[in-house]
Short mmCIF file of C-alpha atoms in Angstrom, two decimals:
data_model
loop_
_atom_site.label_atom_id
_atom_site.label_comp_id
_atom_site.label_asym_id
_atom_site.label_seq_id
_atom_site.Cartn_x
_atom_site.Cartn_y
_atom_site.Cartn_z
CA MET A 1056 122.76 104.38 88.25
CA ASN A 1057 124.66 105.92 91.05
CA GLY A 1058 128.05 104.35 91.05
CA LEU A 1059 129.04 106.19 88.04
CA PRO A 1060 132.06 108.32 88.98
CA ARG A 1061 131.52 112.63 88.28
CA LEU A 1062 133.81 112.70 85.56
CA ILE A 1063 132.94 116.60 84.37
CA THR A 1064 132.76 119.03 86.28
CA ALA A 1065 129.74 120.83 88.21
CA ILE A 1066 131.04 124.35 85.96
CA ALA A 1067 131.23 122.20 82.73
CA ALA A 1068 127.68 121.36 83.77
CA LEU A 1069 126.00 124.59 84.48
CA VAL A 1070 127.26 126.26 81.71
CA ALA A 1071 125.94 123.23 79.20
CA LEU A 1072 122.63 123.61 81.11
CA ALA A 1073 122.59 127.41 79.32
CA ALA A 1074 121.54 125.25 75.97
CA CYS A 1075 118.74 123.16 77.04
CA THR A 1076 116.57 126.16 77.16
CA SER A 1077 115.90 126.83 73.61
CA PRO A 1078 114.74 127.39 70.30
CA PRO A 1079 112.99 124.39 68.57
CA THR A 1080 116.14 122.36 66.80
CA THR A 1081 115.94 119.24 64.42
CA PRO A 1082 117.24 115.99 65.71
CA THR A 1083 120.21 114.97 64.20
CA THR A 1084 120.24 110.78 62.46
CA SER A 1085 123.08 108.83 64.04
CA ALA A 1086 124.08 106.07 61.22
CA THR A 1087 127.33 104.94 63.62
CA ARG A 1088 125.16 101.31 64.13
CA PRO A 1089 123.86 99.63 61.61
CA PRO A 1090 119.99 98.30 61.46
CA LEU A 1091 119.24 96.05 63.88
CA THR A 1092 117.86 92.53 62.14
CA ALA A 1093 119.54 89.58 64.42
CA THR A 1094 118.29 87.90 67.07
CA SER A 1095 120.40 86.57 69.88
CA SER A 1096 121.23 86.27 73.30
CA PRO A 1097 123.10 89.02 75.62
CA THR A 1098 126.51 87.60 77.33
CA SER A 1099 126.32 85.01 80.06
CA PRO A 1100 113.71 92.86 105.86
CA THR A 1101 113.77 96.32 107.68
CA SER A 1102 111.06 99.09 108.70
CA PRO A 1103 109.37 101.27 106.60
CA PRO A 1104 110.60 104.19 105.67
CA SER A 1105 109.21 107.00 106.87
CA SER A 1106 106.90 110.46 104.59
CA VAL A 1107 105.03 113.03 104.44
CA PRO A 1108 101.81 113.85 102.65
CA PRO A 1109 101.53 114.59 99.50
CA SER A 1110 99.99 118.60 98.87
CA SER A 1111 98.55 119.58 96.18
CA SER A 1112 100.40 121.37 92.58
CA PRO A 1113 99.14 122.86 89.55
CA ARG A 1114 98.96 120.45 86.37
CA THR A 1115 102.66 120.40 84.70
CA SER A 1116 100.98 118.02 81.80
CA PRO A 1117 97.39 116.48 80.69
CA PRO A 1118 95.56 113.91 83.16
CA ALA A 1119 96.14 111.12 81.92
CA THR A 1120 94.32 107.52 81.29
CA GLY A 1121 94.39 103.71 81.62
CA PRO A 1122 95.15 101.23 84.31
CA GLY A 1123 97.77 100.62 85.88
CA ARG A 1124 100.40 103.19 84.75
CA THR A 1125 98.60 107.15 84.78
CA THR A 1126 100.03 108.28 81.68
CA ARG A 1127 100.01 106.12 78.15
CA PRO A 1128 102.13 108.28 75.43
CA PRO A 1129 99.67 109.21 72.53
CA THR A 1130 99.23 105.86 69.59
CA GLY A 1131 98.32 105.72 65.74
CA ALA A 1132 99.35 109.87 65.73
CA GLY A 1133 101.10 109.50 62.48
CA PRO A 1134 104.78 109.51 62.05
CA ALA A 1135 107.51 111.09 64.97
CA PRO A 1136 107.53 114.70 65.84
CA THR A 1137 110.95 115.87 64.02
CA SER A 1138 111.98 118.92 66.43
CA TYR A 1139 111.55 119.64 69.72
CA ARG A 1140 111.58 122.48 71.93
CA SER A 1141 113.98 122.02 75.21
CA THR A 1142 113.13 123.43 78.38
CA VAL A 1143 114.39 123.11 81.91
CA VAL A 1144 111.78 122.27 84.15
CA HIS A 1145 113.36 121.87 87.13
CA HIS A 1146 116.61 122.73 87.91
CA GLY A 1147 117.77 122.62 92.06
CA SER A 1148 119.87 120.86 94.67
CA ASP A 1149 118.30 117.32 94.65
CA HIS A 1150 119.02 114.49 92.15
CA PRO A 1151 115.88 114.24 90.25
CA ASP A 1152 116.03 110.09 89.08
CA ASP A 1153 113.29 108.22 87.69
CA LEU A 1154 109.92 110.10 86.46
CA VAL A 1155 105.81 108.89 86.65
CA LEU A 1156 102.93 111.65 86.09
CA ASP A 1157 100.50 111.73 89.07
CA ALA A 1158 96.65 111.42 88.28
CA SER A 1159 96.77 115.01 88.41
CA GLY A 1160 98.99 115.45 85.99
CA ALA A 1161 101.66 116.51 88.13
CA LEU A 1162 105.12 115.04 88.20
CA LEU A 1163 106.66 113.23 90.81
CA TYR A 1164 110.29 112.17 90.69
CA SER A 1165 112.80 109.85 93.30
CA ASP A 1166 116.33 111.07 94.19
CA TYR A 1167 118.46 108.33 95.49
CA THR A 1168 121.13 110.12 96.85
CA SER A 1169 118.58 111.81 99.09
CA GLY A 1170 116.33 108.94 99.59
CA THR A 1171 113.53 110.61 98.68
CA ILE A 1172 109.94 110.72 96.47
CA SER A 1173 108.91 114.97 95.28
CA LEU A 1174 106.14 116.09 93.76
CA LEU A 1175 107.20 118.91 91.44
CA ARG A 1176 105.50 122.52 91.20
CA ALA A 1177 104.24 124.15 87.78
CA ASP A 1178 106.80 127.10 88.98
CA GLY A 1179 109.91 124.53 89.13
CA THR A 1180 110.16 124.06 92.91
CA SER A 1181 109.56 120.96 94.36
CA THR A 1182 107.88 119.29 97.48
CA VAL A 1183 109.12 116.16 99.26
CA ILE A 1184 106.60 113.76 99.42
CA HIS A 1185 108.49 110.63 100.84
CA ARG A 1186 111.27 110.47 103.05
CA GLY A 1187 113.70 107.15 104.69
CA LEU A 1188 114.15 105.77 101.37
CA ASP A 1189 117.21 103.21 100.58
CA GLY A 1190 118.02 103.95 97.56
CA PRO A 1191 114.74 105.34 95.50
CA GLU A 1192 115.03 104.89 91.79
CA GLY A 1193 111.83 103.27 89.78
CA LEU A 1194 108.65 104.45 89.48
CA VAL A 1195 104.84 103.04 88.83
CA LEU A 1196 101.90 104.60 89.54
CA LEU A 1197 98.94 102.09 89.88
CA ALA A 1198 94.82 103.39 88.68
CA ASP A 1199 94.23 103.05 92.59
CA GLY A 1200 96.59 105.87 93.38
CA THR A 1201 99.33 103.26 94.84
CA LEU A 1202 102.76 104.33 94.45
CA VAL A 1203 105.23 101.45 93.79
CA VAL A 1204 108.69 102.66 94.42
CA ALA A 1205 111.80 100.00 93.36
CA GLU A 1206 114.20 100.62 96.58
CA GLU A 1207 117.94 99.38 95.04
CA ASN A 1208 119.94 98.86 97.80
CA THR A 1209 117.81 96.38 99.42
CA ASN A 1210 116.74 95.66 95.81
CA ARG A 1211 113.24 96.01 97.35
CA VAL A 1212 109.98 96.82 96.12
CA LEU A 1213 107.75 99.41 97.97
CA ALA A 1214 104.47 100.65 97.49
CA PHE A 1215 103.13 103.70 99.20
CA ALA A 1216 99.36 103.00 98.93
CA PRO A 1217 96.61 106.26 98.62
CA ARG A 1218 97.06 109.04 100.93
CA ALA A 1219 99.56 106.75 103.14
CA SER A 1220 102.75 108.11 104.82
CA ARG A 1221 104.73 104.59 105.35
CA ALA A 1222 105.31 101.67 102.62
CA HIS A 1223 104.95 97.89 102.51
CA VAL A 1224 107.41 95.73 101.09
CA LEU A 1225 105.56 93.86 97.78
CA THR A 1226 108.61 91.60 97.18
CA THR A 1227 112.36 91.27 98.55
CA LEU A 1228 113.99 90.34 94.83
CA PRO A 1229 117.02 87.35 95.36
CA GLY A 1230 120.27 89.10 94.26
CA ARG A 1231 121.89 90.66 97.14
CA PRO A 1232 123.01 94.17 95.81
CA VAL A 1233 126.57 96.15 96.65
CA LYS A 1234 127.33 99.32 95.89
CA VAL A 1235 129.70 99.03 93.62
CA THR A 1236 128.92 100.04 89.74
CA CYS A 1237 126.83 96.80 88.07
CA HIS A 1238 126.21 94.74 90.95
CA GLU A 1239 123.56 97.43 92.36
CA GLY A 1240 120.16 96.39 93.13
CA VAL A 1241 116.84 97.29 91.66
CA ASP A 1242 116.13 100.39 89.05
CA GLY A 1243 113.69 100.52 86.49
CA ILE A 1244 109.98 98.89 86.48
CA ALA A 1245 107.96 98.80 84.45
CA TRP A 1246 103.74 98.09 84.31
CA ASP A 1247 102.09 95.66 81.58
CA ALA A 1248 98.66 97.07 80.49
CA THR A 1249 97.81 93.92 78.81
CA THR A 1250 98.43 91.51 82.26
CA HIS A 1251 97.87 94.39 84.34
CA THR A 1252 101.40 93.27 86.14
CA LEU A 1253 104.29 94.39 87.50
CA VAL A 1254 107.28 93.50 85.22
CA VAL A 1255 110.72 93.74 87.00
CA PRO A 1256 114.24 93.55 86.35
CA ASP A 1257 116.79 91.86 89.17
CA PRO A 1258 120.01 93.11 88.45
CA VAL A 1259 121.84 91.22 90.39
CA THR A 1260 121.32 87.91 89.28
CA GLY A 1261 120.32 88.91 85.32
CA ALA A 1262 116.63 87.89 85.40
CA ILE A 1263 113.60 89.68 84.62
CA TYR A 1264 110.49 88.78 86.43
CA ARG A 1265 106.20 89.28 85.95
CA MET A 1266 104.47 89.99 89.40
CA ALA A 1267 101.20 90.88 90.65
CA PRO A 1268 100.53 95.08 91.44
CA ASP A 1269 100.00 93.18 95.07
CA GLY A 1270 103.66 91.60 95.00
CA SER A 1271 102.02 88.14 94.57
CA ASN A 1272 102.62 85.46 92.40
CA ARG A 1273 106.19 86.45 90.96
CA THR A 1274 107.87 84.40 88.22
CA ARG A 1275 110.95 84.37 85.80
CA LEU A 1276 110.40 86.15 83.02
CA SER A 1277 113.62 85.91 81.48
CA GLY A 1278 116.91 85.63 82.04
CA GLY A 1279 121.00 85.47 81.16
CA PHE A 1280 120.91 88.97 81.39
CA VAL A 1281 124.52 91.19 82.64
CA HIS A 1282 122.57 93.81 84.53
CA PRO A 1283 118.91 94.81 83.73
CA VAL A 1284 117.87 98.24 84.76
CA GLY A 1285 115.22 99.81 82.90
CA ALA A 1286 112.00 98.29 81.33
CA ALA A 1287 109.45 99.22 79.09
CA VAL A 1288 106.22 96.96 78.09
CA GLY A 1289 104.34 97.61 74.90
CA PRO A 1290 100.61 97.96 73.68
CA ASP A 1291 100.91 94.09 72.73
CA GLY A 1292 102.51 93.71 75.44
CA SER A 1293 106.21 93.08 73.76
CA VAL A 1294 108.77 93.57 77.04
CA TYR A 1295 111.63 95.50 76.52
CA VAL A 1296 114.94 95.57 78.47
CA ALA A 1297 117.78 98.11 78.74
CA ASP A 1298 120.73 95.66 80.04
CA GLU A 1299 123.24 98.60 81.07
CA CYS A 1300 126.30 96.89 82.28
CA GLY A 1301 125.70 94.39 79.17
CA GLY A 1302 125.01 97.00 76.77
CA ASP A 1303 121.73 97.48 74.38
CA VAL A 1304 118.04 97.25 74.65
CA TRP A 1305 116.54 94.07 74.25
CA ARG A 1306 112.73 92.25 73.44
CA LEU A 1307 111.80 89.54 75.18
CA GLY A 1308 110.15 86.96 72.99
CA ALA A 1309 107.27 84.23 74.25
CA ASP A 1310 109.48 81.46 73.63
CA GLY A 1311 112.28 83.07 75.69
CA SER A 1312 114.67 84.53 72.82
CA HIS A 1313 115.80 88.20 73.30
CA THR A 1314 116.16 90.38 69.93
CA ARG A 1315 118.59 93.49 70.10
CA VAL A 1316 116.63 96.22 69.21
CA ALA A 1317 118.93 99.00 69.91
CA ARG A 1318 122.62 99.56 70.39
CA ALA A 1319 123.52 101.68 73.37
CA SER A 1320 126.33 101.90 75.93
CA MET A 1321 125.07 102.08 79.12
CA PRO A 1322 121.49 101.88 78.59
CA ASP A 1323 119.16 102.95 81.45
CA ASP A 1324 115.82 104.30 81.65
CA LEU A 1325 113.09 103.14 78.16
CA ALA A 1326 110.23 104.43 76.79
CA LEU A 1327 108.14 104.04 73.33
CA ASP A 1328 106.58 107.22 71.72
CA GLY A 1329 103.84 105.92 70.44
CA HIS A 1330 105.05 106.60 67.02
CA GLY A 1331 106.32 102.94 66.71
CA ASN A 1332 110.27 104.07 68.38
CA LEU A 1333 111.91 103.56 71.49
CA LEU A 1334 113.20 106.11 73.62
CA VAL A 1335 116.66 105.36 75.69
CA THR A 1336 118.89 107.18 77.68
CA ASP A 1337 122.24 106.19 77.73
CA VAL A 1338 124.72 107.01 81.01
CA ARG A 1339 128.10 106.26 79.75
CA HIS A 1340 129.74 109.56 79.89
CA VAL A 1341 131.22 109.11 76.27
CA ARG A 1342 127.43 108.88 74.98
CA HIS A 1343 124.94 110.92 77.94
CA ASP A 1344 122.12 111.51 75.86
CA LEU A 1345 118.79 110.49 74.98
CA ARG A 1346 117.94 108.61 71.25
CA ARG A 1347 115.01 107.18 69.73
CA TRP A 1348 115.28 104.02 68.07
CA PRO A 1349 113.00 102.89 65.13
CA LEU A 1350 111.32 99.38 66.14
CA ALA A 1351 111.37 98.69 62.64
CA GLY A 1352 114.68 99.25 62.54
CA GLY A 1353 116.61 101.77 60.91
CA PRO A 1354 119.69 104.32 62.93
CA SER A 1355 119.49 106.42 65.70
CA THR A 1356 118.31 110.11 66.14
CA VAL A 1357 119.83 111.91 68.92
CA LEU A 1358 117.12 113.82 70.78
CA ALA A 1359 119.14 115.61 73.85
CA ARG A 1360 122.77 115.27 74.93
CA SER A 1361 123.54 119.06 75.82
CA GLY A 1362 123.52 119.91 79.46
CA LEU A 1363 123.34 115.96 80.47
CA ILE A 1364 126.07 114.24 82.17
CA GLU A 1365 123.72 111.14 83.61
CA PRO A 1366 120.08 111.05 81.62
CA GLN A 1367 118.23 108.61 84.42
CA GLY A 1368 114.55 109.62 84.10
CA LEU A 1369 112.59 109.36 81.00
CA LEU A 1370 108.52 109.62 80.46
CA VAL A 1371 106.61 110.75 77.64
CA ASP A 1372 103.27 112.08 78.54
CA ALA A 1373 99.87 112.03 76.55
CA ALA A 1374 100.47 114.67 75.09
CA GLY A 1375 104.28 113.39 73.33
CA ARG A 1376 106.23 115.43 75.43
CA ILE A 1377 109.31 113.94 76.67
CA TYR A 1378 110.73 114.18 80.12
CA VAL A 1379 114.30 113.16 80.90
CA SER A 1380 116.04 113.90 83.87
CA ASP A 1381 119.45 113.87 85.06
CA ASP A 1382 120.81 113.01 88.41
CA GLN A 1383 124.18 114.86 87.94
CA THR A 1384 122.99 117.84 86.79
CA ASP A 1385 120.33 117.85 88.66
CA VAL A 1386 117.63 118.89 86.37
CA ILE A 1387 114.49 117.88 84.48
CA LEU A 1388 114.07 118.80 80.51
CA ARG A 1389 110.94 118.86 78.51
CA LEU A 1390 110.80 118.32 74.99
CA THR A 1391 107.87 119.98 73.58
CA PRO A 1392 106.86 118.76 69.66
CA THR A 1393 107.42 122.01 67.36
CA GLY A 1394 107.14 120.05 64.20
#
């Protein structure tokens, strides 16, 4: 989300960044909220953008496999790591938002403010590969190399075909966005590997949609959210939704029910870690952290907080490393399991 006030000065952010590259640390467990067991419902065309062709980049992580998304977290790998080493892999003048890995393992990130999508090199520098977008946010990379992009200010979902320099519109969502907090347009999008479809929240109307990768067959999956942004789909097909302005993260049932699975102030992005946990970024400035919530219930664990002001994008690669971006401190962090 990009309408939040900058409550922390740039000087304070740079001081906090000194703590981001550090020796292995043990995540802290928060018991401020009880385990979650209750089931309830939350309260109540323009020209295509232009771009420049992508350039090659050294790998930042192992290549990944699978239909749809080109990366999947490890599964069946035992208990979750108890400690991580935090490393700043990118710190520049741009504002990294959502994250995805390409087929070679190179990291791509959107920049809402600049209207660009960039490719991150192994040395921490980056190259703009697409520009001219009107508030790019969520990213999904399909198996054929098509890059799907959520364009917030138009409430559209776009797609760049492989090697294409211009995007085409997959769908325009019904809601009419405005640049006011909790009234912005489409943010996060997710790939459902079980049905080979895209899951797309419409923050303006509070509805969740499912559609084919080419934008056809858009159907309403659920509704009743305040301002849903992030989405993630589990290996069993369970759909998780972050209701940024309603608070908390919900699992959608096949019968239309909403089950609260994580508590948050303003949850933004979601990812599953492959160990039975849900990762959640919280953009409210009193929290501004990355937390891990066990889907089986129980207290959360803070994985990252120092150096974060508005953590946005979230990604788990095939090696179990967690990437989190912050569009206020202008960094991308990598959390590498150490124990």
